[in-house]
Amino acid sequence: MKKIVLFLLFTTYIFSQNKNREYLNHEWTKNGLDIEVSDGEYKISILNNSTIETSFIPKNEKYNPISHSVILKPENTHSKVSESQESFELTTKNIQIQVHKSPFQIFYYNNKQLILSEKNGYIKKDSVETLDFNLTSDEILYGGGARVLGMNRRGNRLQLYNRAHYGYESKSELMNFTLPIVISSKKYMVHFDNAPIGYLDLDSQKNNTLTYEAISGKKTYQIIVGDNWEDLISNYTLLTGRQPLPPRWALGNFSSRFGYHSETEAKKVIQKFKDEKIPVDAIILDLYWFGKEIKGTMGNLEVFRDSFPNFEKMVADFHKQGIKTITVTEPFILTTSKKWEETKNKNILTINSDGSPAIWDFYFGNTSLIDVFKPEGKEWFWNIYKDLHHKGIVGIWGDLGEPEVFPSYANTIAGKADEVHNIYGHEWAKLIYEGYQKDFPNERPFILMRAGAAGSQRYGMIPWSGDVNRTWGGLSGQTEIALQMGMQGLAYMHSDLGGFAGANLDDELYIRWLQYGVFNPIFRPHAQEDVPSEPVFRSDKTKNLAKQAIELRYQLLPYNYNLAFENTQTGKPLMRPLFFEEEDNTSLLTKSDGYLWGNDFLIYPIIEASQKTKDIYFPKTANWYDFYTGKKYEGGTTQTVELNENNIPTFVRGGSFIPMAKLVQTTNDYSLNQFDLHFYFDDTMKGSSGKLFNDNGNSANTIENREFEKTTFRSKFKEEKLDIKLESDYEFIPNTSKEISLKIHAIFKKPKSLRINGKKAKYKWNSTLDILEIRTKLKHDKKVQIEIQF
């Protein structure tokens, strides 16, 4: 049987072999396989049961084990080897590698199903090097970083060169995050473990070929497989690292614009939020904190005292109000800036071939760039951040880190500009993250950045989607960007809510964008100052609608913070495509009009003006309940839903538990001593469960030190009896209890009896809203058992 399979594979791919590559010898190693061929050597390593790494080392080159993206080390994995005259195989629990000797070719299988094979493998072409692979004709492909191309990116040749796209709308081929990652609808991923610029060709010639092209560097790729979508992403984030838990305040509302010109202006804005009682947790200071003008001042990186004379006091006063201050920094040092002579003399700038500072012009002035790869450059830059931290700054915004302009002739200690361009933002985030670990080890950093690389999530990077246009077209692509990036490990991708570029005053667009932002990883309105990005400066109607959205964001903090914890533990994205839910529904594979927010919310953004109704598909895996009205929708159906201006279509999975906090004005006042727990009863669900993570929201090592608590919720329904169990464990504040208001939705008749821990208990039943409300207390290490007989 085996020989028949080999023959079929051979006849399928014989037309596409690299005829010049001949098999010479192979050797089994501790973690894999070394193969000698006529033009070089292959090293195949088993990293774990779900991840294989393959490197090709051409003759006259040395193997380079260094990776900027990969942190997974080979595990002790049980594997099997077998050989025949025609081929040899290496098999783990999930992946099989089969090597055909003549003609030479490598095949990869997942659970005995062929997923990928090298086509020509490595080829040197003039000034570029390529790796290519065979695809099947029915595969849908995702990946390549942040772009607006449609969910299925097959057919595109994607440039790998991080670059800002100012004012983009419904299409963007090249943006700030260009990642050498391909994800297939066959539930495998390929990560090309190489930094230099190039291209990722997803079958643009329509000949079923995947091609990776780079100007230089490693010829290394990892293949990752999974039993399901969430398992696949979990395995990938094991490979490249998982996002550390952000500070809880980062899930609140930001006051931000380009930009606040003075201390007086910043204070007035925050006071306006306080006067309007609109929750807010942070203020972001754009480049005016270090200069009066947009041009000519970048690189000063010190407080401009003419505009911010009492900077430290302002920051301290904000802190007392529960407001965290974040400052923008850029890696460009202008020749007109206060730091030019210092950085030039310290030799920490990018250089020309003769060792002099590499200098060029761009929008902000005549400039060079800090060499963040150089130890002295890292130390110098980190000292800037350390000084800001001593001034009370608790968040860092790194802008223009593509880098926005980085000529090919510039050099860093790690290589030429084009060799390190795509990992510059990654290395920048790393120096900040490691600086916090060294000097402020008990604090969680907040690192907002516009560019990065595969694996940047492990440095706590919070990415955003760049300078999107303030139009409906700009809004339309945001879900695609966020979903794609979440699948590629960077799960905190979000947008400038309301749009950034242009002076478009459109209240409906603004509100729909903010309502979408409620169910985003980060809630941060930000824009050019021509039209205010802050809701406090909009019309009364718009302001009130925005306030509703922001208040809901704060009430959902328990649910959202639990998603953040889940992401740091498993790599699961906060925003998830619908095909994660229905893996056998091929029609969903190209859809981004709706998504799952965590496991339990189904969200459909509104991306068209004056829309009155929307067709909603409800996944067949559950029944779904309108979050605002309680109306039930049967899973597996498409229904037309009427829209209203107060919210976007939001539905909750039947059987789910949704914890909601009491409304606060900042997360400083957040508490789970009292909270509402909504349970969406569905008699077709015989059992369900939910979890709630909580800690102090700020300390860096609460998980490692077990300074947290987990509350578990369980339901069971049988023979007209509903049992709900609440249990809390790992209490980080000893001897406390929680007052929980349990609100059970979709209760259409009054219970015959209700008992808590065996004793009759009071309850309220709202026959109009079909909600049953029960109040109880949950003590540490105790259980609450609620029995409801209908």
mmCIF file with all atom_site columns, N, CA and C in Angstrom, residues 569-629:
data_model
loop_
_atom_site.group_PDB
_atom_site.id
_atom_site.type_symbol
_atom_site.label_atom_id
_atom_site.label_alt_id
_atom_site.label_comp_id
_atom_site.label_asym_id
_atom_site.label_entity_id
_atom_site.label_seq_id
_atom_site.pdbx_PDB_ins_code
_atom_site.Cartn_x
_atom_site.Cartn_y
_atom_site.Cartn_z
_atom_site.occupancy
_atom_site.B_iso_or_equiv
_atom_site.pdbx_formal_charge
_atom_site.auth_seq_id
_atom_site.auth_comp_id
_atom_site.auth_asym_id
_atom_site.auth_atom_id
_atom_site.pdbx_PDB_model_num
ATOM 1   N N  . GLN A 1 569 ? -2.607  32.587 28.100 1.00 0.00 ? 569 GLN A N  1
ATOM 2   C CA . GLN A 1 569 ? -2.403  31.182 28.434 1.00 0.00 ? 569 GLN A CA 1
ATOM 3   C C  . GLN A 1 569 ? -2.443  30.265 27.221 1.00 0.00 ? 569 GLN A C  1
ATOM 4   N N  . THR A 1 570 ? -3.243  30.590 26.239 1.00 0.00 ? 570 THR A N  1
ATOM 5   C CA . THR A 1 570 ? -3.475  29.669 25.115 1.00 0.00 ? 570 THR A CA 1
ATOM 6   C C  . THR A 1 570 ? -3.145  30.246 23.744 1.00 0.00 ? 570 THR A C  1
ATOM 7   N N  . GLY A 1 571 ? -3.022  31.564 23.653 1.00 0.00 ? 571 GLY A N  1
ATOM 8   C CA . GLY A 1 571 ? -2.824  32.186 22.355 1.00 0.00 ? 571 GLY A CA 1
ATOM 9   C C  . GLY A 1 571 ? -4.104  32.427 21.583 1.00 0.00 ? 571 GLY A C  1
ATOM 10  N N  . LYS A 1 572 ? -5.254  32.027 22.124 1.00 0.00 ? 572 LYS A N  1
ATOM 11  C CA . LYS A 1 572 ? -6.518  32.231 21.407 1.00 0.00 ? 572 LYS A CA 1
ATOM 12  C C  . LYS A 1 572 ? -6.742  33.716 21.155 1.00 0.00 ? 572 LYS A C  1
ATOM 13  N N  . PRO A 1 573 ? -7.113  34.094 19.936 1.00 0.00 ? 573 PRO A N  1
ATOM 14  C CA . PRO A 1 573 ? -7.415  35.505 19.672 1.00 0.00 ? 573 PRO A CA 1
ATOM 15  C C  . PRO A 1 573 ? -8.638  35.961 20.464 1.00 0.00 ? 573 PRO A C  1
ATOM 16  N N  . LEU A 1 574 ? -8.689  37.255 20.761 1.00 0.00 ? 574 LEU A N  1
ATOM 17  C CA . LEU A 1 574 ? -9.882  37.807 21.396 1.00 0.00 ? 574 LEU A CA 1
ATOM 18  C C  . LEU A 1 574 ? -11.009 37.899 20.369 1.00 0.00 ? 574 LEU A C  1
ATOM 19  N N  . MET A 1 575 ? -10.671 38.316 19.145 1.00 0.00 ? 575 MET A N  1
ATOM 20  C CA . MET A 1 575 ? -11.617 38.348 18.027 1.00 0.00 ? 575 MET A CA 1
ATOM 21  C C  . MET A 1 575 ? -11.367 37.114 17.166 1.00 0.00 ? 575 MET A C  1
ATOM 22  N N  . ARG A 1 576 ? -12.438 36.355 16.871 1.00 0.00 ? 576 ARG A N  1
ATOM 23  C CA . ARG A 1 576 ? -12.268 35.074 16.188 1.00 0.00 ? 576 ARG A CA 1
ATOM 24  C C  . ARG A 1 576 ? -13.197 34.976 14.978 1.00 0.00 ? 576 ARG A C  1
ATOM 25  N N  . PRO A 1 577 ? -12.666 34.515 13.839 1.00 0.00 ? 577 PRO A N  1
ATOM 26  C CA . PRO A 1 577 ? -13.529 34.353 12.656 1.00 0.00 ? 577 PRO A CA 1
ATOM 27  C C  . PRO A 1 577 ? -14.633 33.340 12.921 1.00 0.00 ? 577 PRO A C  1
ATOM 28  N N  . LEU A 1 578 ? -15.725 33.480 12.193 1.00 0.00 ? 578 LEU A N  1
ATOM 29  C CA . LEU A 1 578 ? -16.856 32.563 12.372 1.00 0.00 ? 578 LEU A CA 1
ATOM 30  C C  . LEU A 1 578 ? -16.493 31.134 11.993 1.00 0.00 ? 578 LEU A C  1
ATOM 31  N N  . PHE A 1 579 ? -15.491 30.956 11.106 1.00 0.00 ? 579 PHE A N  1
ATOM 32  C CA . PHE A 1 579 ? -15.150 29.571 10.744 1.00 0.00 ? 579 PHE A CA 1
ATOM 33  C C  . PHE A 1 579 ? -14.450 28.851 11.896 1.00 0.00 ? 579 PHE A C  1
ATOM 34  N N  . PHE A 1 580 ? -13.997 29.576 12.915 1.00 0.00 ? 580 PHE A N  1
ATOM 35  C CA . PHE A 1 580 ? -13.531 28.899 14.122 1.00 0.00 ? 580 PHE A CA 1
ATOM 36  C C  . PHE A 1 580 ? -14.683 28.124 14.763 1.00 0.00 ? 580 PHE A C  1
ATOM 37  N N  . GLU A 1 581 ? -15.875 28.638 14.616 1.00 0.00 ? 581 GLU A N  1
ATOM 38  C CA . GLU A 1 581 ? -17.058 28.056 15.249 1.00 0.00 ? 581 GLU A CA 1
ATOM 39  C C  . GLU A 1 581 ? -17.620 26.901 14.443 1.00 0.00 ? 581 GLU A C  1
ATOM 40  N N  . GLU A 1 582 ? -17.661 27.054 13.132 1.00 0.00 ? 582 GLU A N  1
ATOM 41  C CA . GLU A 1 582 ? -18.204 26.013 12.238 1.00 0.00 ? 582 GLU A CA 1
ATOM 42  C C  . GLU A 1 582 ? -17.129 25.613 11.249 1.00 0.00 ? 582 GLU A C  1
ATOM 43  N N  . GLU A 1 583 ? -16.335 24.638 11.592 1.00 0.00 ? 583 GLU A N  1
ATOM 44  C CA . GLU A 1 583 ? -15.191 24.278 10.773 1.00 0.00 ? 583 GLU A CA 1
ATOM 45  C C  . GLU A 1 583 ? -15.590 23.589 9.471  1.00 0.00 ? 583 GLU A C  1
ATOM 46  N N  . ASP A 1 584 ? -16.783 23.024 9.441  1.00 0.00 ? 584 ASP A N  1
ATOM 47  C CA . ASP A 1 584 ? -17.213 22.319 8.235  1.00 0.00 ? 584 ASP A CA 1
ATOM 48  C C  . ASP A 1 584 ? -18.033 23.199 7.296  1.00 0.00 ? 584 ASP A C  1
ATOM 49  N N  . ASN A 1 585 ? -18.214 24.454 7.656  1.00 0.00 ? 585 ASN A N  1
ATOM 50  C CA . ASN A 1 585 ? -19.007 25.369 6.836  1.00 0.00 ? 585 ASN A CA 1
ATOM 51  C C  . ASN A 1 585 ? -18.053 26.176 5.961  1.00 0.00 ? 585 ASN A C  1
ATOM 52  N N  . THR A 1 586 ? -17.814 25.689 4.747  1.00 0.00 ? 586 THR A N  1
ATOM 53  C CA . THR A 1 586 ? -16.833 26.328 3.869  1.00 0.00 ? 586 THR A CA 1
ATOM 54  C C  . THR A 1 586 ? -17.255 27.728 3.438  1.00 0.00 ? 586 THR A C  1
ATOM 55  N N  . SER A 1 587 ? -18.539 28.041 3.498  1.00 0.00 ? 587 SER A N  1
ATOM 56  C CA . SER A 1 587 ? -18.995 29.377 3.103  1.00 0.00 ? 587 SER A CA 1
ATOM 57  C C  . SER A 1 587 ? -18.500 30.457 4.061  1.00 0.00 ? 587 SER A C  1
ATOM 58  N N  . LEU A 1 588 ? -18.104 30.056 5.271  1.00 0.00 ? 588 LEU A N  1
ATOM 59  C CA . LEU A 1 588 ? -17.630 31.035 6.257  1.00 0.00 ? 588 LEU A CA 1
ATOM 60  C C  . LEU A 1 588 ? -16.149 31.342 6.120  1.00 0.00 ? 588 LEU A C  1
ATOM 61  N N  . LEU A 1 589 ? -15.429 30.543 5.336  1.00 0.00 ? 589 LEU A N  1
ATOM 62  C CA . LEU A 1 589 ? -13.977 30.667 5.285  1.00 0.00 ? 589 LEU A CA 1
ATOM 63  C C  . LEU A 1 589 ? -13.501 32.000 4.726  1.00 0.00 ? 589 LEU A C  1
ATOM 64  N N  . THR A 1 590 ? -14.328 32.681 3.986  1.00 0.00 ? 590 THR A N  1
ATOM 65  C CA . THR A 1 590 ? -13.935 33.966 3.399  1.00 0.00 ? 590 THR A CA 1
ATOM 66  C C  . THR A 1 590 ? -14.721 35.135 3.990  1.00 0.00 ? 590 THR A C  1
ATOM 67  N N  . LYS A 1 591 ? -15.435 34.920 5.082  1.00 0.00 ? 591 LYS A N  1
ATOM 68  C CA . LYS A 1 591 ? -16.310 35.936 5.651  1.00 0.00 ? 591 LYS A CA 1
ATOM 69  C C  . LYS A 1 591 ? -15.614 36.714 6.770  1.00 0.00 ? 591 LYS A C  1
ATOM 70  N N  . SER A 1 592 ? -15.820 38.017 6.782  1.00 0.00 ? 592 SER A N  1
ATOM 71  C CA . SER A 1 592 ? -15.350 38.837 7.900  1.00 0.00 ? 592 SER A CA 1
ATOM 72  C C  . SER A 1 592 ? -16.404 39.866 8.296  1.00 0.00 ? 592 SER A C  1
ATOM 73  N N  . ASP A 1 593 ? -17.658 39.662 7.848  1.00 0.00 ? 593 ASP A N  1
ATOM 74  C CA . ASP A 1 593 ? -18.709 40.630 8.187  1.00 0.00 ? 593 ASP A CA 1
ATOM 75  C C  . ASP A 1 593 ? -19.175 40.472 9.632  1.00 0.00 ? 593 ASP A C  1
ATOM 76  N N  . GLY A 1 594 ? -18.955 39.280 10.210 1.00 0.00 ? 594 GLY A N  1
ATOM 77  C CA . GLY A 1 594 ? -19.261 39.045 11.611 1.00 0.00 ? 594 GLY A CA 1
ATOM 78  C C  . GLY A 1 594 ? -18.118 38.279 12.248 1.00 0.00 ? 594 GLY A C  1
ATOM 79  N N  . TYR A 1 595 ? -18.090 38.257 13.576 1.00 0.00 ? 595 TYR A N  1
ATOM 80  C CA . TYR A 1 595 ? -17.012 37.549 14.267 1.00 0.00 ? 595 TYR A CA 1
ATOM 81  C C  . TYR A 1 595 ? -17.455 37.210 15.677 1.00 0.00 ? 595 TYR A C  1
ATOM 82  N N  . LEU A 1 596 ? -16.677 36.369 16.316 1.00 0.00 ? 596 LEU A N  1
ATOM 83  C CA . LEU A 1 596 ? -16.905 36.023 17.714 1.00 0.00 ? 596 LEU A CA 1
ATOM 84  C C  . LEU A 1 596 ? -15.980 36.864 18.589 1.00 0.00 ? 596 LEU A C  1
ATOM 85  N N  . TRP A 1 597 ? -16.563 37.446 19.639 1.00 0.00 ? 597 TRP A N  1
ATOM 86  C CA . TRP A 1 597 ? -15.773 38.162 20.640 1.00 0.00 ? 597 TRP A CA 1
ATOM 87  C C  . TRP A 1 597 ? -15.623 37.199 21.810 1.00 0.00 ? 597 TRP A C  1
ATOM 88  N N  . GLY A 1 598 ? -14.442 36.571 21.876 1.00 0.00 ? 598 GLY A N  1
ATOM 89  C CA . GLY A 1 598 ? -14.290 35.466 22.801 1.00 0.00 ? 598 GLY A CA 1
ATOM 90  C C  . GLY A 1 598 ? -15.148 34.304 22.349 1.00 0.00 ? 598 GLY A C  1
ATOM 91  N N  . ASN A 1 599 ? -15.579 33.513 23.298 1.00 0.00 ? 599 ASN A N  1
ATOM 92  C CA . ASN A 1 599 ? -16.379 32.336 22.965 1.00 0.00 ? 599 ASN A CA 1
ATOM 93  C C  . ASN A 1 599 ? -17.870 32.631 22.892 1.00 0.00 ? 599 ASN A C  1
ATOM 94  N N  . ASP A 1 600 ? -18.318 33.703 23.552 1.00 0.00 ? 600 ASP A N  1
ATOM 95  C CA . ASP A 1 600 ? -19.746 33.802 23.847 1.00 0.00 ? 600 ASP A CA 1
ATOM 96  C C  . ASP A 1 600 ? -20.489 34.934 23.170 1.00 0.00 ? 600 ASP A C  1
ATOM 97  N N  . PHE A 1 601 ? -19.797 35.899 22.551 1.00 0.00 ? 601 PHE A N  1
ATOM 98  C CA . PHE A 1 601 ? -20.471 37.001 21.863 1.00 0.00 ? 601 PHE A CA 1
ATOM 99  C C  . PHE A 1 601 ? -20.344 36.832 20.354 1.00 0.00 ? 601 PHE A C  1
ATOM 100 N N  . LEU A 1 602 ? -21.427 37.062 19.664 1.00 0.00 ? 602 LEU A N  1
ATOM 101 C CA . LEU A 1 602 ? -21.466 37.099 18.200 1.00 0.00 ? 602 LEU A CA 1
ATOM 102 C C  . LEU A 1 602 ? -21.707 38.548 17.795 1.00 0.00 ? 602 LEU A C  1
ATOM 103 N N  . ILE A 1 603 ? -20.779 39.135 17.033 1.00 0.00 ? 603 ILE A N  1
ATOM 104 C CA . ILE A 1 603 ? -20.802 40.562 16.733 1.00 0.00 ? 603 ILE A CA 1
ATOM 105 C C  . ILE A 1 603 ? -20.866 40.786 15.224 1.00 0.00 ? 603 ILE A C  1
ATOM 106 N N  . TYR A 1 604 ? -21.740 41.699 14.820 1.00 0.00 ? 604 TYR A N  1
ATOM 107 C CA . TYR A 1 604 ? -21.826 42.104 13.415 1.00 0.00 ? 604 TYR A CA 1
ATOM 108 C C  . TYR A 1 604 ? -21.692 43.621 13.332 1.00 0.00 ? 604 TYR A C  1
ATOM 109 N N  . PRO A 1 605 ? -20.513 44.139 12.954 1.00 0.00 ? 605 PRO A N  1
ATOM 110 C CA . PRO A 1 605 ? -20.349 45.589 12.822 1.00 0.00 ? 605 PRO A CA 1
ATOM 111 C C  . PRO A 1 605 ? -21.242 46.158 11.713 1.00 0.00 ? 605 PRO A C  1
ATOM 112 N N  . ILE A 1 606 ? -21.567 47.429 11.847 1.00 0.00 ? 606 ILE A N  1
ATOM 113 C CA . ILE A 1 606 ? -22.308 48.142 10.803 1.00 0.00 ? 606 ILE A CA 1
ATOM 114 C C  . ILE A 1 606 ? -21.308 49.001 10.049 1.00 0.00 ? 606 ILE A C  1
ATOM 115 N N  . ILE A 1 607 ? -21.133 48.737 8.760  1.00 0.00 ? 607 ILE A N  1
ATOM 116 C CA . ILE A 1 607 ? -20.100 49.409 7.978  1.00 0.00 ? 607 ILE A CA 1
ATOM 117 C C  . ILE A 1 607 ? -20.680 50.165 6.779  1.00 0.00 ? 607 ILE A C  1
ATOM 118 N N  . GLU A 1 608 ? -21.988 50.397 6.802  1.00 0.00 ? 608 GLU A N  1
ATOM 119 C CA . GLU A 1 608 ? -22.625 51.176 5.745  1.00 0.00 ? 608 GLU A CA 1
ATOM 120 C C  . GLU A 1 608 ? -23.482 52.255 6.372  1.00 0.00 ? 608 GLU A C  1
ATOM 121 N N  . ALA A 1 609 ? -23.544 53.404 5.714  1.00 0.00 ? 609 ALA A N  1
ATOM 122 C CA . ALA A 1 609 ? -24.340 54.522 6.216  1.00 0.00 ? 609 ALA A CA 1
ATOM 123 C C  . ALA A 1 609 ? -25.833 54.248 6.042  1.00 0.00 ? 609 ALA A C  1
ATOM 124 N N  . SER A 1 610 ? -26.613 54.720 7.003  1.00 0.00 ? 610 SER A N  1
ATOM 125 C CA . SER A 1 610 ? -28.088 54.716 6.928  1.00 0.00 ? 610 SER A CA 1
ATOM 126 C C  . SER A 1 610 ? -28.672 53.317 6.739  1.00 0.00 ? 610 SER A C  1
ATOM 127 N N  . GLN A 1 611 ? -27.970 52.302 7.211  1.00 0.00 ? 611 GLN A N  1
ATOM 128 C CA . GLN A 1 611 ? -28.456 50.937 7.050  1.00 0.00 ? 611 GLN A CA 1
ATOM 129 C C  . GLN A 1 611 ? -29.585 50.671 8.040  1.00 0.00 ? 611 GLN A C  1
ATOM 130 N N  . LYS A 1 612 ? -30.675 50.106 7.582  1.00 0.00 ? 612 LYS A N  1
ATOM 131 C CA . LYS A 1 612 ? -31.856 49.875 8.423  1.00 0.00 ? 612 LYS A CA 1
ATOM 132 C C  . LYS A 1 612 ? -31.970 48.431 8.889  1.00 0.00 ? 612 LYS A C  1
ATOM 133 N N  . THR A 1 613 ? -31.523 47.496 8.061  1.00 0.00 ? 613 THR A N  1
ATOM 134 C CA . THR A 1 613 ? -31.568 46.074 8.429  1.00 0.00 ? 613 THR A CA 1
ATOM 135 C C  . THR A 1 613 ? -30.247 45.416 8.039  1.00 0.00 ? 613 THR A C  1
ATOM 136 N N  . LYS A 1 614 ? -30.012 44.252 8.617  1.00 0.00 ? 614 LYS A N  1
ATOM 137 C CA . LYS A 1 614 ? -28.800 43.501 8.270  1.00 0.00 ? 614 LYS A CA 1
ATOM 138 C C  . LYS A 1 614 ? -29.109 42.018 8.334  1.00 0.00 ? 614 LYS A C  1
ATOM 139 N N  . ASP A 1 615 ? -28.617 41.288 7.348  1.00 0.00 ? 615 ASP A N  1
ATOM 140 C CA . ASP A 1 615 ? -28.768 39.832 7.354  1.00 0.00 ? 615 ASP A CA 1
ATOM 141 C C  . ASP A 1 615 ? -27.685 39.223 8.240  1.00 0.00 ? 615 ASP A C  1
ATOM 142 N N  . ILE A 1 616 ? -28.127 38.441 9.202  1.00 0.00 ? 616 ILE A N  1
ATOM 143 C CA . ILE A 1 616 ? -27.228 37.870 10.199 1.00 0.00 ? 616 ILE A CA 1
ATOM 144 C C  . ILE A 1 616 ? -27.261 36.351 10.089 1.00 0.00 ? 616 ILE A C  1
ATOM 145 N N  . TYR A 1 617 ? -26.060 35.756 9.996  1.00 0.00 ? 617 TYR A N  1
ATOM 146 C CA . TYR A 1 617 ? -25.988 34.301 10.076 1.00 0.00 ? 617 TYR A CA 1
ATOM 147 C C  . TYR A 1 617 ? -25.655 33.917 11.507 1.00 0.00 ? 617 TYR A C  1
ATOM 148 N N  . PHE A 1 618 ? -26.448 32.991 12.057 1.00 0.00 ? 618 PHE A N  1
ATOM 149 C CA . PHE A 1 618 ? -26.245 32.515 13.420 1.00 0.00 ? 618 PHE A CA 1
ATOM 150 C C  . PHE A 1 618 ? -25.644 31.105 13.361 1.00 0.00 ? 618 PHE A C  1
ATOM 151 N N  . PRO A 1 619 ? -24.411 30.946 13.829 1.00 0.00 ? 619 PRO A N  1
ATOM 152 C CA . PRO A 1 619 ? -23.765 29.629 13.755 1.00 0.00 ? 619 PRO A CA 1
ATOM 153 C C  . PRO A 1 619 ? -24.634 28.533 14.365 1.00 0.00 ? 619 PRO A C  1
ATOM 154 N N  . LYS A 1 620 ? -24.578 27.367 13.748 1.00 0.00 ? 620 LYS A N  1
ATOM 155 C CA . LYS A 1 620 ? -25.455 26.264 14.121 1.00 0.00 ? 620 LYS A CA 1
ATOM 156 C C  . LYS A 1 620 ? -25.060 25.586 15.422 1.00 0.00 ? 620 LYS A C  1
ATOM 157 N N  . THR A 1 621 ? -23.923 25.972 15.984 1.00 0.00 ? 621 THR A N  1
ATOM 158 C CA . THR A 1 621 ? -23.422 25.331 17.193 1.00 0.00 ? 621 THR A CA 1
ATOM 159 C C  . THR A 1 621 ? -24.197 25.711 18.447 1.00 0.00 ? 621 THR A C  1
ATOM 160 N N  . ALA A 1 622 ? -25.086 26.707 18.347 1.00 0.00 ? 622 ALA A N  1
ATOM 161 C CA . ALA A 1 622 ? -25.846 27.143 19.523 1.00 0.00 ? 622 ALA A CA 1
ATOM 162 C C  . ALA A 1 622 ? -27.044 27.943 19.050 1.00 0.00 ? 622 ALA A C  1
ATOM 163 N N  . ASN A 1 623 ? -27.934 28.215 19.982 1.00 0.00 ? 623 ASN A N  1
ATOM 164 C CA . ASN A 1 623 ? -28.924 29.257 19.778 1.00 0.00 ? 623 ASN A CA 1
ATOM 165 C C  . ASN A 1 623 ? -28.350 30.554 20.331 1.00 0.00 ? 623 ASN A C  1
ATOM 166 N N  . TRP A 1 624 ? -28.837 31.682 19.805 1.00 0.00 ? 624 TRP A N  1
ATOM 167 C CA . TRP A 1 624 ? -28.239 32.963 20.131 1.00 0.00 ? 624 TRP A CA 1
ATOM 168 C C  . TRP A 1 624 ? -29.311 33.945 20.604 1.00 0.00 ? 624 TRP A C  1
ATOM 169 N N  . TYR A 1 625 ? -28.947 34.771 21.573 1.00 0.00 ? 625 TYR A N  1
ATOM 170 C CA . TYR A 1 625 ? -29.886 35.701 22.187 1.00 0.00 ? 625 TYR A CA 1
ATOM 171 C C  . TYR A 1 625 ? -29.417 37.134 21.982 1.00 0.00 ? 625 TYR A C  1
ATOM 172 N N  . ASP A 1 626 ? -30.344 37.978 21.529 1.00 0.00 ? 626 ASP A N  1
ATOM 173 C CA . ASP A 1 626 ? -30.022 39.395 21.375 1.00 0.00 ? 626 ASP A CA 1
ATOM 174 C C  . ASP A 1 626 ? -29.610 39.960 22.728 1.00 0.00 ? 626 ASP A C  1
ATOM 175 N N  . PHE A 1 627 ? -28.430 40.541 22.798 1.00 0.00 ? 627 PHE A N  1
ATOM 176 C CA . PHE A 1 627 ? -27.872 41.033 24.055 1.00 0.00 ? 627 PHE A CA 1
ATOM 177 C C  . PHE A 1 627 ? -28.720 42.157 24.652 1.00 0.00 ? 627 PHE A C  1
ATOM 178 N N  . TYR A 1 628 ? -29.420 42.897 23.798 1.00 0.00 ? 628 TYR A N  1
ATOM 179 C CA . TYR A 1 628 ? -30.154 44.070 24.258 1.00 0.00 ? 628 TYR A CA 1
ATOM 180 C C  . TYR A 1 628 ? -31.637 43.807 24.470 1.00 0.00 ? 628 TYR A C  1
ATOM 181 N N  . THR A 1 629 ? -32.214 42.884 23.712 1.00 0.00 ? 629 THR A N  1
ATOM 182 C CA . THR A 1 629 ? -33.658 42.632 23.822 1.00 0.00 ? 629 THR A CA 1
ATOM 183 C C  . THR A 1 629 ? -33.990 41.265 24.389 1.00 0.00 ? 629 THR A C  1
#
